[in-house]
Amino acid sequence: MSDHSMERAEQPELEPEPEPDEIFIRPACLADDRILARIDHAGWSPRTDPGEHWSADRPFFGAPTGTTVQDVLVAWQSEIIVGYITIRPELGPFGDWYIAGLAAAPAAHRQGVARQLVRAALDRAAQHDGHQVWLKVLSTNVPAIRLYLSLGFVELSRTRGSFRQRPGADDLRLARSLRGLPTEFVG
């Protein structure tokens, strides 16, 4: 065996490349605006949103949404953004951190994107001394409710018939404690 081949054999193996379908979470940046707006627009449904469908050209950050870049985490897979979650400190009767939005690109549904985003949001709130994370969800958004319940959220409030334009859709408030204490109505 030559000295050259001996050197090659003694080199440590490099870390394997991540699997192409592995999902990574990172903070959003302003350059993500257009893709997040497209994901948000594609995720709209009367089953999931009480409002009217907005323009696909509406910016994701700033006016009129009020979403700020520092409140958003994005999921990416194979170098493509496939989802987002908006979480911010917001003290209310249901907790002190609020999940204001969650969406996965249609092509990324049922791949664990939303689950990883919610877990990352819970971690962010806990790292900032949050006590309880809360969110709003329509009762007609059954897949989202199942996800939240599987991650330890509990229903704290239900307002029946809240939306004239969405008959049969109740307005729910779910919350999850971050401190191992029972989830509670804090208002």
PDB file of C-alpha atoms in Angstrom:
ATOM      1  CA  MET A   1       0.000   0.000   0.000  1.00  0.00           C
ATOM      2  CA  SER A   2       1.435   3.400  -0.891  1.00  0.00           C
ATOM      3  CA  ASP A   3       1.899   6.163   1.668  1.00  0.00           C
ATOM      4  CA  HIS A   4      -0.734   8.173  -0.163  1.00  0.00           C
ATOM      5  CA  SER A   5      -3.428   5.493   0.183  1.00  0.00           C
ATOM      6  CA  MET A   6      -2.451   5.001   3.830  1.00  0.00           C
ATOM      7  CA  GLU A   7      -3.137   8.673   4.545  1.00  0.00           C
ATOM      8  CA  ARG A   8      -6.531   8.408   2.915  1.00  0.00           C
ATOM      9  CA  ALA A   9      -7.477   5.372   4.999  1.00  0.00           C
ATOM     10  CA  GLU A  10      -6.535   7.096   8.266  1.00  0.00           C
ATOM     11  CA  GLN A  11      -8.665  10.205   7.692  1.00  0.00           C
ATOM     12  CA  PRO A  12     -11.734  10.351   9.910  1.00  0.00           C
ATOM     13  CA  GLU A  13     -15.062   9.900   8.224  1.00  0.00           C
ATOM     14  CA  LEU A  14     -17.058  13.053   7.670  1.00  0.00           C
ATOM     15  CA  GLU A  15     -20.517  13.496   9.134  1.00  0.00           C
ATOM     16  CA  PRO A  16     -23.118  12.099   6.765  1.00  0.00           C
ATOM     17  CA  GLU A  17     -25.107  14.589   4.736  1.00  0.00           C
ATOM     18  CA  PRO A  18     -28.587  15.225   6.171  1.00  0.00           C
ATOM     19  CA  GLU A  19     -31.378  13.224   4.630  1.00  0.00           C
ATOM     20  CA  PRO A  20     -32.944  15.207   1.776  1.00  0.00           C
ATOM     21  CA  ASP A  21     -36.359  15.095   3.432  1.00  0.00           C
ATOM     22  CA  GLU A  22     -35.124  16.222   6.860  1.00  0.00           C
ATOM     23  CA  ILE A  23     -36.965  19.278   8.202  1.00  0.00           C
ATOM     24  CA  PHE A  24     -35.020  22.159   9.757  1.00  0.00           C
ATOM     25  CA  ILE A  25     -36.417  25.104  11.721  1.00  0.00           C
ATOM     26  CA  ARG A  26     -34.842  28.571  11.643  1.00  0.00           C
ATOM     27  CA  PRO A  27     -35.857  32.155  12.426  1.00  0.00           C
ATOM     28  CA  ALA A  28     -37.515  33.941   9.528  1.00  0.00           C
ATOM     29  CA  CYS A  29     -35.824  36.758   7.626  1.00  0.00           C
ATOM     30  CA  LEU A  30     -37.293  39.533   5.486  1.00  0.00           C
ATOM     31  CA  ALA A  31     -36.241  37.705   2.314  1.00  0.00           C
ATOM     32  CA  ASP A  32     -38.795  34.990   3.222  1.00  0.00           C
ATOM     33  CA  ASP A  33     -41.739  37.383   2.745  1.00  0.00           C
ATOM     34  CA  ARG A  34     -42.959  36.247  -0.703  1.00  0.00           C
ATOM     35  CA  ILE A  35     -42.758  32.509  -0.090  1.00  0.00           C
ATOM     36  CA  LEU A  36     -44.443  32.862   3.323  1.00  0.00           C
ATOM     37  CA  ALA A  37     -47.204  34.951   1.725  1.00  0.00           C
ATOM     38  CA  ARG A  38     -47.735  32.204  -0.867  1.00  0.00           C
ATOM     39  CA  ILE A  39     -47.830  29.462   1.794  1.00  0.00           C
ATOM     40  CA  ASP A  40     -50.246  31.541   3.883  1.00  0.00           C
ATOM     41  CA  HIS A  41     -52.506  32.181   0.883  1.00  0.00           C
ATOM     42  CA  ALA A  42     -52.465  28.518  -0.202  1.00  0.00           C
ATOM     43  CA  GLY A  43     -53.382  27.410   3.319  1.00  0.00           C
ATOM     44  CA  TRP A  44     -56.542  29.497   3.538  1.00  0.00           C
ATOM     45  CA  SER A  45     -59.837  27.660   3.784  1.00  0.00           C
ATOM     46  CA  PRO A  46     -63.257  28.583   5.174  1.00  0.00           C
ATOM     47  CA  ARG A  47     -62.741  25.597   7.478  1.00  0.00           C
ATOM     48  CA  THR A  48     -59.615  27.181   8.986  1.00  0.00           C
ATOM     49  CA  ASP A  49     -60.115  30.960   8.807  1.00  0.00           C
ATOM     50  CA  PRO A  50     -63.149  33.065   9.750  1.00  0.00           C
ATOM     51  CA  GLY A  51     -62.141  35.934   7.461  1.00  0.00           C
ATOM     52  CA  GLU A  52     -62.317  36.432   3.734  1.00  0.00           C
ATOM     53  CA  HIS A  53     -59.606  35.134   1.418  1.00  0.00           C
ATOM     54  CA  TRP A  54     -56.978  37.800   0.812  1.00  0.00           C
ATOM     55  CA  SER A  55     -54.912  38.644  -2.237  1.00  0.00           C
ATOM     56  CA  ALA A  56     -51.986  36.373  -3.051  1.00  0.00           C
ATOM     57  CA  ASP A  57     -49.921  39.563  -3.465  1.00  0.00           C
ATOM     58  CA  ARG A  58     -50.459  40.694   0.128  1.00  0.00           C
ATOM     59  CA  PRO A  59     -47.138  40.989   1.988  1.00  0.00           C
ATOM     60  CA  PHE A  60     -46.586  38.538   4.823  1.00  0.00           C
ATOM     61  CA  PHE A  61     -44.611  40.929   7.046  1.00  0.00           C
ATOM     62  CA  GLY A  62     -45.764  44.398   8.084  1.00  0.00           C
ATOM     63  CA  ALA A  63     -48.985  46.073   7.000  1.00  0.00           C
ATOM     64  CA  PRO A  64     -51.712  44.942   6.769  1.00  0.00           C
ATOM     65  CA  THR A  65     -50.938  41.749   8.723  1.00  0.00           C
ATOM     66  CA  GLY A  66     -48.846  43.279  11.492  1.00  0.00           C
ATOM     67  CA  THR A  67     -46.611  40.197  11.470  1.00  0.00           C
ATOM     68  CA  THR A  68     -43.023  40.974  12.429  1.00  0.00           C
ATOM     69  CA  VAL A  69     -40.062  38.943  11.249  1.00  0.00           C
ATOM     70  CA  GLN A  70     -38.802  38.260  14.792  1.00  0.00           C
ATOM     71  CA  ASP A  71     -42.066  36.466  15.665  1.00  0.00           C
ATOM     72  CA  VAL A  72     -41.804  33.878  12.882  1.00  0.00           C
ATOM     73  CA  LEU A  73     -40.020  30.548  12.629  1.00  0.00           C
ATOM     74  CA  VAL A  74     -39.802  28.788   9.275  1.00  0.00           C
ATOM     75  CA  ALA A  75     -39.450  25.139   8.356  1.00  0.00           C
ATOM     76  CA  TRP A  76     -37.319  24.238   5.407  1.00  0.00           C
ATOM     77  CA  GLN A  77     -36.689  20.991   3.686  1.00  0.00           C
ATOM     78  CA  SER A  78     -34.237  20.369   0.846  1.00  0.00           C
ATOM     79  CA  GLU A  79     -33.441  24.120   0.894  1.00  0.00           C
ATOM     80  CA  ILE A  80     -37.097  25.075   0.324  1.00  0.00           C
ATOM     81  CA  ILE A  81     -39.326  26.811   2.881  1.00  0.00           C
ATOM     82  CA  VAL A  82     -42.244  24.472   3.576  1.00  0.00           C
ATOM     83  CA  GLY A  83     -44.018  26.129   6.500  1.00  0.00           C
ATOM     84  CA  TYR A  84     -44.067  28.744   9.227  1.00  0.00           C
ATOM     85  CA  ILE A  85     -45.336  29.468  12.711  1.00  0.00           C
ATOM     86  CA  THR A  86     -45.884  32.866  14.279  1.00  0.00           C
ATOM     87  CA  ILE A  87     -45.409  33.005  18.053  1.00  0.00           C
ATOM     88  CA  ARG A  88     -45.075  36.085  20.207  1.00  0.00           C
ATOM     89  CA  PRO A  89     -45.307  37.136  23.826  1.00  0.00           C
ATOM     90  CA  GLU A  90     -48.898  38.234  24.358  1.00  0.00           C
ATOM     91  CA  LEU A  91     -50.366  38.160  27.823  1.00  0.00           C
ATOM     92  CA  GLY A  92     -54.031  37.279  27.836  1.00  0.00           C
ATOM     93  CA  PRO A  93     -56.546  35.275  29.819  1.00  0.00           C
ATOM     94  CA  PHE A  94     -55.284  32.031  28.246  1.00  0.00           C
ATOM     95  CA  GLY A  95     -51.515  32.423  28.593  1.00  0.00           C
ATOM     96  CA  ASP A  96     -48.494  34.627  28.085  1.00  0.00           C
ATOM     97  CA  TRP A  97     -47.316  33.450  24.620  1.00  0.00           C
ATOM     98  CA  TYR A  98     -49.621  33.358  21.610  1.00  0.00           C
ATOM     99  CA  ILE A  99     -49.411  31.242  18.444  1.00  0.00           C
ATOM    100  CA  ALA A 100     -50.834  33.669  15.882  1.00  0.00           C
ATOM    101  CA  GLY A 101     -50.428  31.539  12.770  1.00  0.00           C
ATOM    102  CA  LEU A 102     -49.301  28.162  11.478  1.00  0.00           C
ATOM    103  CA  ALA A 103     -49.222  26.840   7.927  1.00  0.00           C
ATOM    104  CA  ALA A 104     -47.444  24.204   5.884  1.00  0.00           C
ATOM    105  CA  ALA A 105     -47.116  24.272   2.110  1.00  0.00           C
ATOM    106  CA  PRO A 106     -49.678  21.937   0.521  1.00  0.00           C
ATOM    107  CA  ALA A 107     -46.893  19.692  -0.824  1.00  0.00           C
ATOM    108  CA  ALA A 108     -45.548  19.309   2.734  1.00  0.00           C
ATOM    109  CA  HIS A 109     -48.806  18.290   4.428  1.00  0.00           C
ATOM    110  CA  ARG A 110     -48.721  15.120   6.556  1.00  0.00           C
ATOM    111  CA  GLN A 111     -44.907  15.160   6.764  1.00  0.00           C
ATOM    112  CA  GLY A 112     -44.534  16.419  10.337  1.00  0.00           C
ATOM    113  CA  VAL A 113     -43.830  20.043   9.390  1.00  0.00           C
ATOM    114  CA  ALA A 114     -46.574  21.551  11.580  1.00  0.00           C
ATOM    115  CA  ARG A 115     -45.661  19.297  14.514  1.00  0.00           C
ATOM    116  CA  GLN A 116     -42.001  20.366  14.372  1.00  0.00           C
ATOM    117  CA  LEU A 117     -42.980  24.026  14.067  1.00  0.00           C
ATOM    118  CA  VAL A 118     -45.266  23.858  17.119  1.00  0.00           C
ATOM    119  CA  ARG A 119     -42.546  22.117  19.134  1.00  0.00           C
ATOM    120  CA  ALA A 120     -40.038  24.803  18.101  1.00  0.00           C
ATOM    121  CA  ALA A 121     -42.511  27.524  19.108  1.00  0.00           C
ATOM    122  CA  LEU A 122     -43.040  25.898  22.511  1.00  0.00           C
ATOM    123  CA  ASP A 123     -39.258  25.741  22.949  1.00  0.00           C
ATOM    124  CA  ARG A 124     -38.924  29.428  22.044  1.00  0.00           C
ATOM    125  CA  ALA A 125     -41.571  30.453  24.581  1.00  0.00           C
ATOM    126  CA  ALA A 126     -39.975  28.289  27.297  1.00  0.00           C
ATOM    127  CA  GLN A 127     -36.514  29.756  26.582  1.00  0.00           C
ATOM    128  CA  HIS A 128     -38.018  33.215  27.176  1.00  0.00           C
ATOM    129  CA  ASP A 129     -39.557  32.186  30.516  1.00  0.00           C
ATOM    130  CA  GLY A 130     -43.040  31.671  29.103  1.00  0.00           C
ATOM    131  CA  HIS A 131     -45.530  29.871  31.328  1.00  0.00           C
ATOM    132  CA  GLN A 132     -48.397  28.991  29.007  1.00  0.00           C
ATOM    133  CA  VAL A 133     -48.849  29.110  25.212  1.00  0.00           C
ATOM    134  CA  TRP A 134     -52.303  29.690  23.773  1.00  0.00           C
ATOM    135  CA  LEU A 135     -53.933  29.864  20.354  1.00  0.00           C
ATOM    136  CA  LYS A 136     -57.229  30.284  18.542  1.00  0.00           C
ATOM    137  CA  VAL A 137     -58.616  27.606  16.236  1.00  0.00           C
ATOM    138  CA  LEU A 138     -61.960  27.003  14.563  1.00  0.00           C
ATOM    139  CA  SER A 139     -63.805  23.858  15.628  1.00  0.00           C
ATOM    140  CA  THR A 140     -64.039  22.929  11.936  1.00  0.00           C
ATOM    141  CA  ASN A 141     -60.243  22.676  11.664  1.00  0.00           C
ATOM    142  CA  VAL A 142     -60.154  19.096  12.930  1.00  0.00           C
ATOM    143  CA  PRO A 143     -56.609  18.211  11.721  1.00  0.00           C
ATOM    144  CA  ALA A 144     -55.153  21.200  13.593  1.00  0.00           C
ATOM    145  CA  ILE A 145     -57.119  20.401  16.750  1.00  0.00           C
ATOM    146  CA  ARG A 146     -55.857  16.809  16.671  1.00  0.00           C
ATOM    147  CA  LEU A 147     -52.288  18.058  16.291  1.00  0.00           C
ATOM    148  CA  TYR A 148     -52.574  20.506  19.188  1.00  0.00           C
ATOM    149  CA  LEU A 149     -54.229  17.972  21.497  1.00  0.00           C
ATOM    150  CA  SER A 150     -51.506  15.423  20.686  1.00  0.00           C
ATOM    151  CA  LEU A 151     -48.923  18.013  21.772  1.00  0.00           C
ATOM    152  CA  GLY A 152     -50.550  18.582  25.157  1.00  0.00           C
ATOM    153  CA  PHE A 153     -52.862  21.519  24.438  1.00  0.00           C
ATOM    154  CA  VAL A 154     -56.254  21.529  26.127  1.00  0.00           C
ATOM    155  CA  GLU A 155     -59.449  23.380  25.283  1.00  0.00           C
ATOM    156  CA  LEU A 156     -60.026  26.266  27.701  1.00  0.00           C
ATOM    157  CA  SER A 157     -62.832  28.107  25.947  1.00  0.00           C
ATOM    158  CA  ARG A 158     -65.443  27.545  23.235  1.00  0.00           C
ATOM    159  CA  THR A 159     -67.688  30.267  21.858  1.00  0.00           C
ATOM    160  CA  ARG A 160     -70.481  28.726  19.840  1.00  0.00           C
ATOM    161  CA  GLY A 161     -71.657  30.328  16.615  1.00  0.00           C
ATOM    162  CA  SER A 162     -69.116  33.160  16.710  1.00  0.00           C
ATOM    163  CA  PHE A 163     -68.960  33.683  12.970  1.00  0.00           C
ATOM    164  CA  ARG A 164     -72.072  34.501  10.964  1.00  0.00           C
ATOM    165  CA  GLN A 165     -70.224  33.687   7.734  1.00  0.00           C
ATOM    166  CA  ARG A 166     -69.097  30.273   9.129  1.00  0.00           C
ATOM    167  CA  PRO A 167     -72.237  28.530  10.450  1.00  0.00           C
ATOM    168  CA  GLY A 168     -71.366  25.594  12.665  1.00  0.00           C
ATOM    169  CA  ALA A 169     -67.839  26.827  13.383  1.00  0.00           C
ATOM    170  CA  ASP A 170     -67.124  27.468  17.041  1.00  0.00           C
ATOM    171  CA  ASP A 171     -64.257  29.693  18.159  1.00  0.00           C
ATOM    172  CA  LEU A 172     -61.906  27.676  20.401  1.00  0.00           C
ATOM    173  CA  ARG A 173     -59.071  28.708  22.691  1.00  0.00           C
ATOM    174  CA  LEU A 174     -56.494  26.016  23.383  1.00  0.00           C
ATOM    175  CA  ALA A 175     -53.509  26.328  25.696  1.00  0.00           C
ATOM    176  CA  ARG A 176     -50.544  24.341  26.928  1.00  0.00           C
ATOM    177  CA  SER A 177     -48.527  24.837  30.087  1.00  0.00           C
ATOM    178  CA  LEU A 178     -44.743  25.020  29.705  1.00  0.00           C
ATOM    179  CA  ARG A 179     -43.885  24.477  33.369  1.00  0.00           C
ATOM    180  CA  GLY A 180     -45.338  21.060  34.097  1.00  0.00           C
ATOM    181  CA  LEU A 181     -48.279  22.682  35.869  1.00  0.00           C
ATOM    182  CA  PRO A 182     -51.882  22.099  34.876  1.00  0.00           C
ATOM    183  CA  THR A 183     -52.994  24.251  31.946  1.00  0.00           C
ATOM    184  CA  GLU A 184     -55.396  26.852  33.238  1.00  0.00           C
ATOM    185  CA  PHE A 185     -57.531  29.841  32.442  1.00  0.00           C
ATOM    186  CA  VAL A 186     -55.464  32.715  33.826  1.00  0.00           C
ATOM    187  CA  GLY A 187     -57.886  35.611  33.258  1.00  0.00           C
TER     188      GLY A 187
END
